[in-house]
Coordinates of C-alpha atoms and ligand atoms in Angstrom, one line a residue:
Chain Y
X1 CA 114.3 57.1 -14.9
X2 CA 116.5 54.4 -17.5
X3 CA 113.6 51.7 -16.9
X4 CA 110.4 54.0 -16.8
X5 CA 108.9 54.0 -20.4
X6 CA 110.1 56.6 -23.0
X7 CA 107.5 58.1 -24.6
X8 CA 110.1 59.1 -27.6
X9 CA 110.0 54.9 -28.7
X10 CA 106.5 54.1 -30.7
X11 CA 107.0 55.3 -34.6
X12 CA 105.2 58.6 -35.6
X13 CA 102.4 58.4 -37.3
X14 CA 100.1 61.6 -39.1
X15 CA 96.6 60.2 -39.7
X16 CA 94.7 57.1 -37.9
X17 CA 96.3 53.8 -38.9
X18 CA 93.3 51.7 -40.9
X19 CA 91.5 49.4 -39.9
X20 CA 93.0 46.4 -42.2
X21 CA 96.0 47.3 -41.1
X22 CA 95.2 46.9 -37.4
X23 CA 96.3 44.4 -35.4
X24 CA 93.9 44.3 -33.3
X25 CA 94.2 42.1 -29.4
X26 CA 92.5 41.9 -26.5
X27 CA 93.6 42.7 -23.7
X28 CA 94.6 45.6 -25.5
X29 CA 98.5 46.5 -25.2
X30 CA 99.6 48.3 -22.1
X31 CA 99.3 51.6 -21.8
X32 CA 102.2 53.9 -22.3
X33 CA 102.0 56.6 -19.5
X34 CA 104.7 59.5 -19.2
X35 CA 107.4 58.8 -16.9
X36 CA 106.5 60.4 -13.4
X37 CA 107.4 60.0 -9.7
X38 CA 103.2 59.7 -9.1
X39 CA 100.1 60.4 -10.4
X40 CA 98.1 61.7 -8.1
X41 CA 96.4 65.2 -9.4
X42 CA 99.0 67.4 -8.9
X43 CA 102.1 65.5 -10.4
X44 CA 99.4 65.6 -14.3
X45 CA 98.7 68.4 -13.5
X46 CA 102.3 70.0 -13.4
X47 CA 102.8 67.9 -16.4
X48 CA 100.1 68.8 -18.7
X49 CA 101.1 72.4 -18.3
X50 CA 104.5 72.0 -20.5
X51 CA 104.6 68.8 -21.7
X52 CA 105.0 68.5 -25.7
X53 CA 101.3 68.0 -27.2
X54 CA 102.6 65.4 -29.0
X55 CA 103.3 63.2 -25.7
X56 CA 100.2 63.1 -24.2
X57 CA 97.3 60.2 -25.2
X58 CA 94.7 61.9 -23.3
X59 CA 92.2 59.8 -23.7
X60 CA 94.0 58.1 -20.9
X61 CA 91.0 57.8 -18.1
X62 CA 93.7 59.6 -15.5
X63 CA 92.8 62.7 -16.3
X64 CA 89.8 62.1 -16.8
X65 CA 89.2 60.7 -12.8
X66 CA 91.9 63.6 -11.5
X67 CA 89.9 66.1 -13.5
X68 CA 94.2 67.8 -14.8
X69 CA 92.3 67.7 -18.4
X70 CA 92.0 71.6 -18.7
X71 CA 95.2 72.7 -18.7
X72 CA 95.9 69.7 -21.5
X73 CA 92.9 71.3 -23.9
X74 CA 93.6 75.0 -23.3
X75 CA 96.9 75.3 -25.0
X76 CA 95.4 73.0 -27.8
X77 CA 92.7 75.6 -28.5
X78 CA 95.5 77.5 -28.4
X79 CA 98.5 76.2 -30.2
X80 CA 97.0 73.7 -32.0
X81 CA 93.3 73.1 -31.8
X82 CA 93.3 70.5 -34.7
X83 CA 96.2 67.8 -33.5
X84 CA 96.8 64.3 -34.3
X85 CA 97.2 61.9 -31.3
X86 CA 99.4 59.1 -32.3
X87 CA 100.6 57.9 -28.2
X88 CA 98.7 54.9 -27.8
X89 CA 97.8 54.0 -31.4
X90 CA 98.5 50.5 -30.9
X91 CA 95.0 51.1 -28.0
X92 CA 93.1 53.2 -30.3
X93 CA 94.7 53.6 -33.7
X94 CA 95.3 57.4 -33.7
X95 CA 92.9 60.2 -33.1
X96 CA 92.5 63.9 -34.4
X97 CA 91.3 66.3 -31.1
X98 CA 89.2 69.3 -32.3
X99 CA 88.8 72.2 -29.4
X100 CA 88.4 74.6 -30.3
X101 CA 84.1 76.0 -30.7
X102 CA 84.0 76.9 -34.1
X103 CA 85.8 74.1 -35.5
X104 CA 83.5 71.8 -33.7
X105 CA 80.6 73.3 -35.2
X106 CA 82.0 72.5 -38.7
X107 CA 82.8 68.9 -38.0
X108 CA 79.4 68.7 -35.9
X109 CA 77.5 69.9 -39.1
X110 CA 78.5 68.1 -41.5
X111 CA 77.2 65.0 -41.6
X112 CA 78.3 64.1 -45.6
X113 CA 81.6 64.1 -44.7
X114 CA 81.4 63.0 -40.9
X115 CA 80.3 60.1 -40.7
X116 CA 78.7 58.6 -36.9
X117 CA 78.6 54.8 -38.0
X118 CA 78.6 51.9 -35.7
X119 CA 80.2 50.7 -38.8
X120 CA 82.9 52.2 -39.3
X121 CA 83.7 52.0 -35.1
X122 CA 81.3 54.7 -34.2
X123 CA 80.8 57.8 -32.1
X124 CA 83.1 57.7 -29.3
X125 CA 87.0 57.4 -28.8
X126 CA 87.2 53.9 -29.1
X127 CA 86.1 52.0 -31.3
X128 CA 83.2 49.8 -31.1
X129 CA 84.1 46.1 -30.1
X130 CA 84.1 44.8 -34.2
X131 CA 82.8 41.3 -32.4
X132 CA 79.8 43.3 -30.8
X133 CA 78.9 46.1 -33.4
X134 CA 75.8 47.4 -31.6
X135 CA 74.0 49.4 -34.5
X136 CA 72.4 52.5 -32.5
X137 CA 70.9 55.3 -34.5
X138 CA 73.1 58.2 -32.5
X139 CA 75.7 55.8 -34.7
X140 CA 74.0 56.0 -37.6
X141 CA 74.2 58.1 -40.9
X142 CA 71.2 60.0 -42.6
X143 CA 68.5 58.3 -44.1
X144 CA 68.4 55.5 -41.8
X145 CA 69.5 57.2 -38.4
X146 CA 66.4 60.0 -38.9
X147 CA 63.4 57.2 -39.5
X148 CA 65.2 55.4 -36.2
X149 CA 65.1 58.8 -34.4
X150 CA 61.9 60.2 -35.6
X151 CA 60.2 56.6 -34.3
X152 CA 61.6 58.2 -30.5
X153 CA 61.3 62.0 -30.8
X154 CA 57.5 62.3 -29.8
X155 CA 58.1 60.9 -26.2
X156 CA 60.5 63.5 -25.8
X157 CA 58.6 66.1 -27.7
X158 CA 57.8 69.8 -26.1
X159 CA 53.8 68.7 -25.5
X160 CA 55.0 65.1 -24.1
X161 CA 57.0 66.5 -21.4
X162 CA 53.9 69.1 -20.2
X163 CA 52.3 65.8 -19.1
X164 CA 55.5 64.8 -17.3
X165 CA 55.8 67.5 -15.5
X166 CA 53.4 66.5 -12.4
X167 CA 55.1 63.1 -12.4
X168 CA 58.6 64.2 -12.9
X169 CA 57.5 67.3 -9.4
X170 CA 56.4 64.0 -7.3
X171 CA 58.6 62.2 -7.4
X172 CA 61.6 64.6 -6.6
X173 CA 59.8 66.5 -3.9
X174 CA 59.6 61.9 -2.5
X175 CA 62.9 61.8 -3.2
X176 CA 63.6 65.1 -1.8
X177 CA 61.9 64.7 1.8
X178 CA 63.4 61.5 2.6
X179 CA 66.6 62.6 3.1
X180 CA 68.7 62.5 6.3
X181 CA 69.3 65.6 8.1
X182 CA 72.7 66.9 9.9
X183 CA 74.6 63.7 8.1
X184 CA 76.5 63.0 5.3
X185 CA 75.5 60.3 2.9
X186 CA 76.5 60.1 -1.1
X187 CA 74.5 62.5 -3.6
X188 CA 75.1 60.2 -6.1
X189 CA 73.6 57.4 -4.6
X190 CA 70.7 59.1 -3.3
X191 CA 70.0 62.0 -5.7
X192 CA 71.4 62.1 -9.1
X193 CA 70.7 57.9 -9.7
X194 CA 67.7 57.5 -7.7
X195 CA 65.6 60.4 -10.1
X196 CA 67.2 59.3 -13.4
X197 CA 66.6 55.7 -12.3
X198 CA 62.8 56.2 -11.9
X199 CA 63.1 58.9 -14.8
X200 CA 63.9 56.5 -17.4
X201 CA 61.9 53.5 -16.1
X202 CA 58.5 55.3 -16.3
X203 CA 59.7 56.1 -20.1
X204 CA 60.0 52.4 -20.9
X205 CA 57.6 51.5 -18.5
X206 CA 60.2 49.6 -16.9
X207 CA 59.0 48.1 -13.6
X208 CA 60.0 50.6 -10.6
X209 CA 60.9 48.3 -8.5
X210 CA 63.8 46.9 -11.1
X211 CA 65.2 50.2 -11.8
X212 CA 68.6 50.3 -9.9
X213 CA 68.9 47.6 -13.0
X214 CA 68.5 50.4 -15.8
X215 CA 71.9 52.7 -14.1
X216 CA 73.5 49.0 -14.2
X217 CA 73.3 48.7 -17.7
X218 CA 73.5 52.2 -18.5
X219 CA 76.9 51.9 -16.4
X220 CA 78.5 49.1 -17.5
X221 CA 77.6 50.1 -21.4
X222 CA 79.7 53.0 -21.3
X223 CA 82.5 51.6 -18.6
X224 CA 85.6 50.9 -19.5
X225 CA 86.4 46.5 -19.2
X226 CA 90.6 47.6 -19.0
X227 CA 89.9 49.2 -15.4
X228 CA 89.8 47.7 -12.1
X229 CA 86.8 46.7 -11.2
X230 CA 84.5 47.2 -13.7
X231 CA 83.3 43.8 -15.7
X232 CA 85.5 42.0 -18.1
X233 CA 85.0 42.5 -22.1
X234 CA 83.1 38.3 -22.3
X235 CA 81.6 39.6 -18.9
X236 CA 80.0 43.0 -20.1
X237 CA 79.2 41.2 -23.7
X238 CA 76.3 38.5 -21.3
X239 CA 75.4 41.3 -19.0
X240 CA 73.8 43.4 -22.2
X241 CA 72.4 40.0 -23.6
X242 CA 70.6 40.0 -20.6
X243 CA 69.1 43.4 -20.8
X244 CA 68.0 42.6 -24.0
X245 CA 66.1 39.2 -22.9
X246 CA 64.1 41.4 -20.2
X247 CA 63.7 44.8 -22.6
X248 CA 62.8 41.9 -25.7
X249 CA 60.3 40.2 -22.9
X250 CA 58.6 43.9 -22.5
X251 CA 58.7 44.5 -26.5
X252 CA 56.3 41.0 -26.6
X253 CA 54.2 42.3 -24.5
X254 CA 53.2 45.3 -26.0
X255 CA 54.7 44.3 -29.8
X256 CA 50.2 43.2 -29.8
X257 CA 48.1 46.1 -28.6
X258 CA 46.1 47.8 -30.9
X259 CA 47.2 50.5 -30.1
X260 CA 50.8 51.9 -28.5
X261 CA 50.8 53.1 -25.8
X262 CA 52.9 56.0 -24.7
X263 CA 56.3 54.5 -23.4
X264 CA 59.2 54.3 -25.8
X265 CA 59.9 50.5 -25.6
X266 CA 55.6 50.5 -26.8
X267 CA 56.0 53.0 -29.7
X268 CA 59.9 51.3 -31.6
X269 CA 57.7 48.1 -31.8
X270 CA 54.8 49.7 -33.4
X271 CA 56.9 51.7 -35.8
X272 CA 57.0 50.6 -39.0
X273 CA 60.3 52.2 -38.9
X274 CA 61.5 50.3 -35.9
X275 CA 59.8 47.0 -35.8
X276 CA 61.3 44.9 -37.3
X277 CA 64.2 46.2 -36.1
X278 CA 67.1 43.0 -35.5
X279 CA 68.1 42.1 -31.7
X280 CA 71.7 43.8 -32.1
X281 CA 70.2 47.0 -33.2
X282 CA 67.5 47.2 -30.7
X283 CA 70.1 46.6 -28.6
X284 CA 71.6 49.4 -29.7
X285 CA 69.2 51.8 -29.3
X286 CA 68.2 50.1 -26.3
X287 CA 71.4 51.4 -24.8
X288 CA 72.1 54.9 -26.9
X289 CA 68.9 55.9 -24.8
X290 CA 69.6 54.6 -21.7
X291 CA 72.9 56.0 -21.4
X292 CA 71.1 59.0 -22.7
X293 CA 68.6 59.1 -20.4
X294 CA 70.6 58.3 -17.4
X295 CA 74.6 59.2 -17.1
X296 CA 74.4 62.8 -18.5
X297 CA 71.0 64.1 -16.5
X298 CA 73.0 62.1 -13.7
X299 CA 75.9 63.9 -13.4
X300 CA 74.2 67.6 -14.8
X301 CA 72.4 67.0 -10.8
X302 CA 75.7 66.1 -8.9
X303 CA 77.6 68.8 -10.5
X304 CA 75.2 71.5 -10.0
X305 CA 75.3 71.0 -6.8
X306 CA 79.0 71.0 -6.7
X307 CA 79.7 73.3 -8.6
X308 CA 77.1 76.3 -6.6
X309 CA 79.5 75.1 -3.2
X310 CA 82.3 76.2 -5.3
X311 CA 80.8 79.3 -6.2
X312 CA 78.8 80.6 -3.1
X313 CA 78.8 83.9 -4.2
X314 CA 76.7 82.7 -7.3
X315 CA 74.3 80.6 -4.8
X316 CA 73.0 83.0 -2.7
X317 CA 72.4 84.8 -5.7
X318 CA 70.2 81.7 -6.6
X319 CA 68.2 82.2 -2.9
X320 CA 68.0 85.3 -3.4
X321 CA 66.5 84.8 -7.1
X322 CA 64.8 81.1 -8.3
X323 CA 64.1 83.2 -11.5
X324 CA 67.0 82.3 -12.2
X325 CA 66.5 78.5 -12.0
X326 CA 66.4 78.4 -15.9
X327 CA 69.8 79.8 -16.8
X328 CA 71.8 78.0 -14.4
X329 CA 70.2 75.1 -15.6
X330 CA 72.0 75.9 -18.8
X331 CA 74.8 76.8 -17.5
X332 CA 75.0 73.7 -15.4
X333 CA 75.0 71.9 -18.9
X334 CA 77.4 73.7 -20.2
X335 CA 80.2 73.7 -17.1
X336 CA 79.0 69.6 -16.6
X337 CA 79.8 69.0 -20.0
X338 CA 78.3 65.3 -18.9
X339 CA 80.4 63.1 -22.1
X340 CA 83.7 65.1 -23.1
X341 CA 83.6 64.1 -26.7
X342 CA 81.5 62.5 -29.5
X343 CA 83.9 61.0 -32.6
X344 CA 83.5 60.6 -36.2
X345 CA 84.8 58.8 -39.0
X346 CA 86.3 61.0 -41.9
X347 CA 85.1 59.4 -45.7
X348 CA 86.9 61.8 -47.5
X349 CA 90.2 63.5 -47.7
X350 CA 89.5 66.9 -45.6
X351 CA 91.6 70.0 -44.4
X352 CA 90.3 71.0 -41.0
X353 CA 91.3 73.9 -39.5
X354 CA 94.1 73.8 -41.4
X355 CA 95.1 70.6 -40.5
X356 CA 95.1 67.3 -43.6
X357 CA 92.3 64.7 -43.2
X358 CA 92.4 61.4 -44.7
X359 CA 89.3 59.6 -45.3
X360 CA 89.3 56.9 -42.4
X361 CA 91.2 59.0 -39.3
X362 CA 88.9 59.4 -36.3
X363 CA 88.4 62.9 -35.8
X364 CA 86.9 63.9 -31.6
X365 CA 84.9 66.1 -30.9
X366 CA 85.6 67.6 -28.0
X367 CA 82.5 69.4 -26.7
X368 CA 84.6 69.7 -22.7
X369 CA 87.0 71.9 -24.4
X370 CA 84.7 73.8 -27.1
X371 CA 82.3 74.5 -24.1
X372 CA 85.6 76.6 -22.4
X373 CA 86.2 78.0 -26.1
X374 CA 86.8 81.8 -25.0
X375 CA 87.4 82.7 -28.1
X376 CA 82.7 82.0 -28.5
X377 CA 81.6 82.0 -25.4
X378 CA 83.1 85.2 -22.8
X379 CA 85.0 84.2 -19.3
X380 CA 83.7 80.5 -19.7
X381 CA 85.7 78.8 -16.7
X382 CA 83.6 80.8 -14.8
X383 CA 80.4 79.5 -13.1
X384 CA 77.7 82.1 -13.8
X385 CA 74.2 81.0 -13.4
X386 CA 72.6 84.2 -15.1
X387 CA 75.2 84.4 -17.6
X388 CA 73.7 85.9 -20.9
X389 CA 72.6 83.2 -23.6
X390 CA 73.5 80.7 -21.2
X391 CA 72.1 78.3 -23.9
X392 CA 75.0 77.9 -26.0
X393 CA 76.7 75.6 -25.0
X394 CA 78.0 72.3 -26.7
X395 CA 76.1 70.2 -24.2
X396 CA 73.9 68.2 -26.2
X397 CA 75.8 68.3 -29.2
X398 CA 74.9 70.5 -33.4
X399 CA 73.1 68.6 -36.1
X400 CA 71.5 65.8 -36.9
X401 CA 72.6 64.4 -33.8
X402 CA 71.8 66.8 -31.5
X403 CA 69.9 65.4 -27.5
X404 CA 67.1 63.9 -28.7
X405 CA 66.0 64.2 -25.1
X406 CA 67.2 67.4 -24.3
X407 CA 64.1 69.4 -23.2
X408 CA 63.5 66.3 -21.0
X409 CA 67.1 66.7 -19.1
X410 CA 66.4 70.7 -18.6
X411 CA 63.4 69.5 -17.2
X412 CA 64.4 67.4 -14.8
X413 CA 67.7 69.6 -13.7
X414 CA 64.7 72.8 -13.4
X415 CA 62.6 71.0 -11.0
X416 CA 65.1 69.4 -8.6
X417 CA 66.5 72.1 -8.5
X418 CA 63.1 74.3 -7.7
X419 CA 62.1 71.4 -4.9
X420 CA 65.4 71.9 -3.5
X421 CA 65.3 75.7 -2.6
X422 CA 61.6 75.4 -1.7
X423 CA 63.1 73.5 1.1
X424 CA 66.8 73.4 1.8
X425 CA 68.3 76.0 2.8
X426 CA 72.2 75.0 2.3
X427 CA 73.3 71.7 1.1
X428 CA 76.7 71.7 1.6
X429 CA 79.7 69.3 0.2
X430 CA 81.5 68.0 2.4
X431 CA 84.4 66.0 0.2
X432 CA 86.0 66.5 -2.7
X433 CA 84.1 64.1 -5.7
X434 CA 85.1 61.0 -6.8
X435 CA 85.3 60.8 -10.4
X436 CA 84.3 58.5 -13.4
X437 CA 87.5 57.2 -14.8
X438 CA 86.5 57.9 -18.3
X439 CA 86.9 60.4 -21.6
X440 CA 83.2 59.8 -22.9
X441 CA 81.2 60.2 -19.6
X442 CA 82.4 62.8 -17.7
X443 CA 80.5 62.1 -14.5
X444 CA 81.0 61.5 -10.5
X445 CA 81.0 57.7 -8.9
X446 CA 80.8 59.6 -5.3
X447 CA 79.9 62.9 -3.8
X448 CA 79.1 63.3 0.3
X449 CA 77.0 66.2 1.0
X450 CA 75.7 67.3 4.1
X451 CA 72.3 69.5 4.9
X452 CA 72.2 70.9 7.5
X453 CA 70.5 69.7 10.3
Chain R
X1 CA 65.5 97.6 -42.4
X2 CA 62.7 95.0 -41.9
X3 CA 59.3 95.2 -39.6
X4 CA 58.5 91.8 -38.3
X5 CA 55.9 90.7 -36.8
X6 CA 56.7 87.4 -34.2
X7 CA 53.6 85.6 -33.5
X8 CA 53.9 83.4 -30.2
X9 CA 51.7 80.4 -30.2
X10 CA 50.0 82.0 -27.3
X11 CA 48.3 84.2 -30.4
X12 CA 50.9 87.6 -28.0
X13 CA 52.5 88.9 -31.5
X14 CA 55.5 91.5 -30.9
X15 CA 56.2 93.8 -33.8
X16 CA 60.1 94.9 -33.7
X17 CA 62.3 96.7 -36.6
X18 CA 65.2 94.0 -38.0
X19 CA 68.7 96.0 -39.9
X20 CA 69.2 94.5 -43.2
X21 CA 71.3 91.1 -43.0
X22 CA 70.1 90.2 -39.5
X23 CA 69.2 86.7 -39.1
X24 CA 65.1 86.6 -37.7
X25 CA 66.8 84.5 -35.0
X26 CA 68.5 87.9 -33.5
X27 CA 66.5 90.0 -34.8
X28 CA 64.0 87.8 -31.5
X29 CA 66.4 87.4 -29.4
X30 CA 68.4 90.5 -28.8
X31 CA 64.1 92.0 -29.0
X32 CA 63.9 89.7 -25.8
X33 CA 61.0 88.1 -28.2
X34 CA 60.5 84.8 -26.4
X35 CA 59.6 82.0 -27.9
X36 CA 63.5 81.5 -30.0
X37 CA 65.9 80.3 -28.1
X38 CA 68.7 79.7 -31.2
X39 CA 70.7 77.2 -28.8
X40 CA 73.5 77.4 -31.5
X41 CA 73.7 81.0 -32.7
X42 CA 72.8 80.8 -36.2
X43 CA 74.0 77.9 -37.5
X44 CA 71.2 76.2 -38.8
X45 CA 72.8 72.8 -36.4
X46 CA 69.8 73.3 -33.6
X47 CA 66.1 73.7 -35.1
X48 CA 65.3 75.7 -31.4
X49 CA 64.3 78.4 -34.5
X50 CA 61.8 76.9 -35.5
X51 CA 59.1 79.2 -37.3
X52 CA 56.7 78.8 -39.7
X53 CA 56.3 81.4 -42.5
X54 CA 53.4 82.6 -44.6
X55 CA 53.2 80.9 -47.7
X56 CA 53.3 84.4 -49.4
X57 CA 56.6 85.4 -48.5
X58 CA 58.1 82.4 -49.9
X59 CA 59.4 84.3 -52.5
X60 CA 61.3 86.5 -50.8
X61 CA 62.3 84.2 -47.8
X62 CA 63.5 81.5 -50.0
X63 CA 62.9 77.6 -49.3
X64 CA 65.5 76.0 -46.8
X65 CA 68.7 73.7 -48.2
X66 CA 69.3 70.6 -47.7
X67 CA 71.1 71.0 -43.9
X68 CA 68.1 73.5 -42.5
X69 CA 65.9 70.6 -44.0
X70 CA 66.9 68.1 -42.1
X71 CA 67.3 69.6 -38.4
X72 CA 63.1 70.5 -39.3
X73 CA 62.2 67.3 -40.1
X74 CA 63.7 66.5 -36.2
X75 CA 61.8 69.2 -35.0
X76 CA 58.4 69.0 -33.2
X77 CA 55.1 70.1 -35.6
X78 CA 56.9 71.2 -38.3
X79 CA 54.8 72.6 -41.5
X80 CA 55.3 73.0 -44.8
X81 CA 55.9 76.7 -44.6
X82 CA 58.5 75.6 -41.5
X83 CA 61.8 77.0 -41.3
X84 CA 64.6 77.4 -39.3
X85 CA 64.8 81.8 -38.7
X86 CA 68.7 82.0 -38.4
X87 CA 68.7 81.3 -41.9
X88 CA 66.4 84.2 -42.7
X89 CA 68.2 87.7 -42.5
X90 CA 66.4 91.0 -43.0
X91 CA 66.4 93.2 -45.7
X92 CA 64.1 95.7 -47.2
X93 CA 62.4 93.3 -48.5
X94 CA 60.5 91.8 -45.9
X95 CA 59.4 94.5 -44.6
X96 CA 55.5 93.8 -43.0
X97 CA 56.6 90.1 -43.1
X98 CA 54.5 88.6 -40.3
X99 CA 56.0 85.0 -38.5
X100 CA 54.3 82.1 -36.5
X101 CA 55.9 80.4 -33.6
X102 CA 55.5 76.3 -33.5
X103 CA 53.9 75.4 -29.4
X104 CA 57.2 74.4 -28.4
X105 CA 61.1 74.2 -29.7
X106 CA 62.8 70.9 -29.0
Ligands
FES501 S1 69.7 79.4 -34.1 FE1 70.3 77.0 -33.7 S2 69.4 76.4 -35.8 FE2 68.8 78.5 -35.7

C-alpha cells in the first residue's frame, strides 16, 4: 500500500483558497483518491461508511457515477451538517458542504450574503472557466438578475403553458406510439431525450430537424472536460461559440419583427432589459435555458421509470389510480433531484450551522441531501407516490433563483405518465442504468427497458 | 381565531377557520383549499402561495418585507395588493378577511 496516494499529505486548510492565491493550471492537478483496491460501487460504499469525513471529496465524479454518495451525505447530516472539504483544494479551492434542509434553505434565501455571481465563480462547485465567463441570470445577483429573469418568465407562466398542453400531448403520443414492443431499447435516447429536445426546440422555435444539437450543447455545457471521452476544454469552448453563432442567426431574423413572437429568442431580442446583451451574456443565458430545459426534465423522465420498477408496489398503486400522477410527479422530482447542488460565494463573514464561513468561501447546497433529510421529510429514502405534501422538495431551489421552468417540467412529466398509462400496462427496466459522472447533473446516460409484446 | 374566505380564480369561495398564529398558507393547505401550493413550507421562498388581499385590510395584514417583495416580483399576475399567504398570520383582527387567488401559481 506504500505506493498508494496518501490523503494525509496535503496541508490542511479550513477555508476556500482565495482566487488571488489560487494558482490555476490546466489541466488541473490529478485528483487524489483514497487508496482502495478498486473503485467499484461496492468498495466505494464500504469506504464512505467509515472514512474520516475530512478525507472525502464528494465532488469526485466517481461517487456519482456509482451512485454511492448517499451514505456520506447521511453521515454529514448527522455529524457535520456544515462541513469543509479541503481535499483536492488544488483543483476546486475548497468548499463547504451544506447538507440539512434547514441550512440549505437559510443559504438559498439569503441573497445578501450568498452570491451567485459568475465573476466570483458562479453557481456550480467548480468555478466557471475564468477565461470564458458566461454571465447568465441564474449566475447574477439582484437587481440585474430580476430584470433578465422577468424577460423570460412569461413563456413559462401558468397561462402560457395551457397553450402548450395540446402540443406536448400530441408529441408525447407520437414518441410513445413509435416505441418497439418485445425488444430492448434505450429509454434515455428514445423517450427522455426525444421529448425534451422537441420541447426545447419549440420553446426556442429552433428547427425541429436539428433538435439533437440542443441536446448536444446541453451535454457539453455541463460535461467535465477531464472525463475521458468528453470534449477537451478548448473544443468545448469552440462548440459553445458555434452554438452562439447559430442562435445569433435566429436572433437577427427575429429582432426586427414588428412584434415579438412567442419564442424565447424573440422575447430576449425584444425586451429592453435583454436586447443589448453582450454576446457572452447571450451565450450564458442560452446555456442556462438549454440546460435548464433539457437535462433536468430528461433525467426525471428516466428516473421515474426506474423508481417505479424498483418499487413495484408503487407501480401497482399508480396503475390502479391514475389520479396519483400529480403527486407522483413531485415525488419523482424530489427523489431524482436532477441537479445535485447549487453553489454560492460568501460576500462577508457569517455563521452557518455553528460554523464560521469566511468572506470568499464557496458554499455548496447539496439539494440531493436536503431532499433526503429526515429532519424535514418523513421516511425520505422511500419512494412514495402518494406522499402527503409531495410538493415540498428542494429540487427547484428556493428564493429568487428558484427554477423558472418548474411548471413546464411538471406538465411534461404529467402528460408523459398519463399517456404511458393509457398505452402500456408495464415497461420493464432490464438492467442497471449507466449514470452521468457528475456532482452537478445527477442523471442517466442510458437505461435499457422492454415493453412486453 | 379568524374566519378566512379564500376565493379561487374561478370564483369558488371557501370559508374556513384558521387558528391564531397560523399562516394563511397553512390555513388553506390543512383545510384542503385548492389554489395555494406552499412548496417552501412557509419561508417566503417559492411564491406558490400568492394571493390578493383587499386594500381595506392592509392596515391589519401589514405589508411585504424585502424578501417577500422580491419573490412576488417573480410570480405571475402580480398586483399592488399581492401577498404571500405564508407571511400573513391569522389573528382575531383578521376575522372576516377575504383573499383572492391568482389564475395560477408559478
Ligand atoms: S409557501 Fe413558499 S412563499 Fe409562501
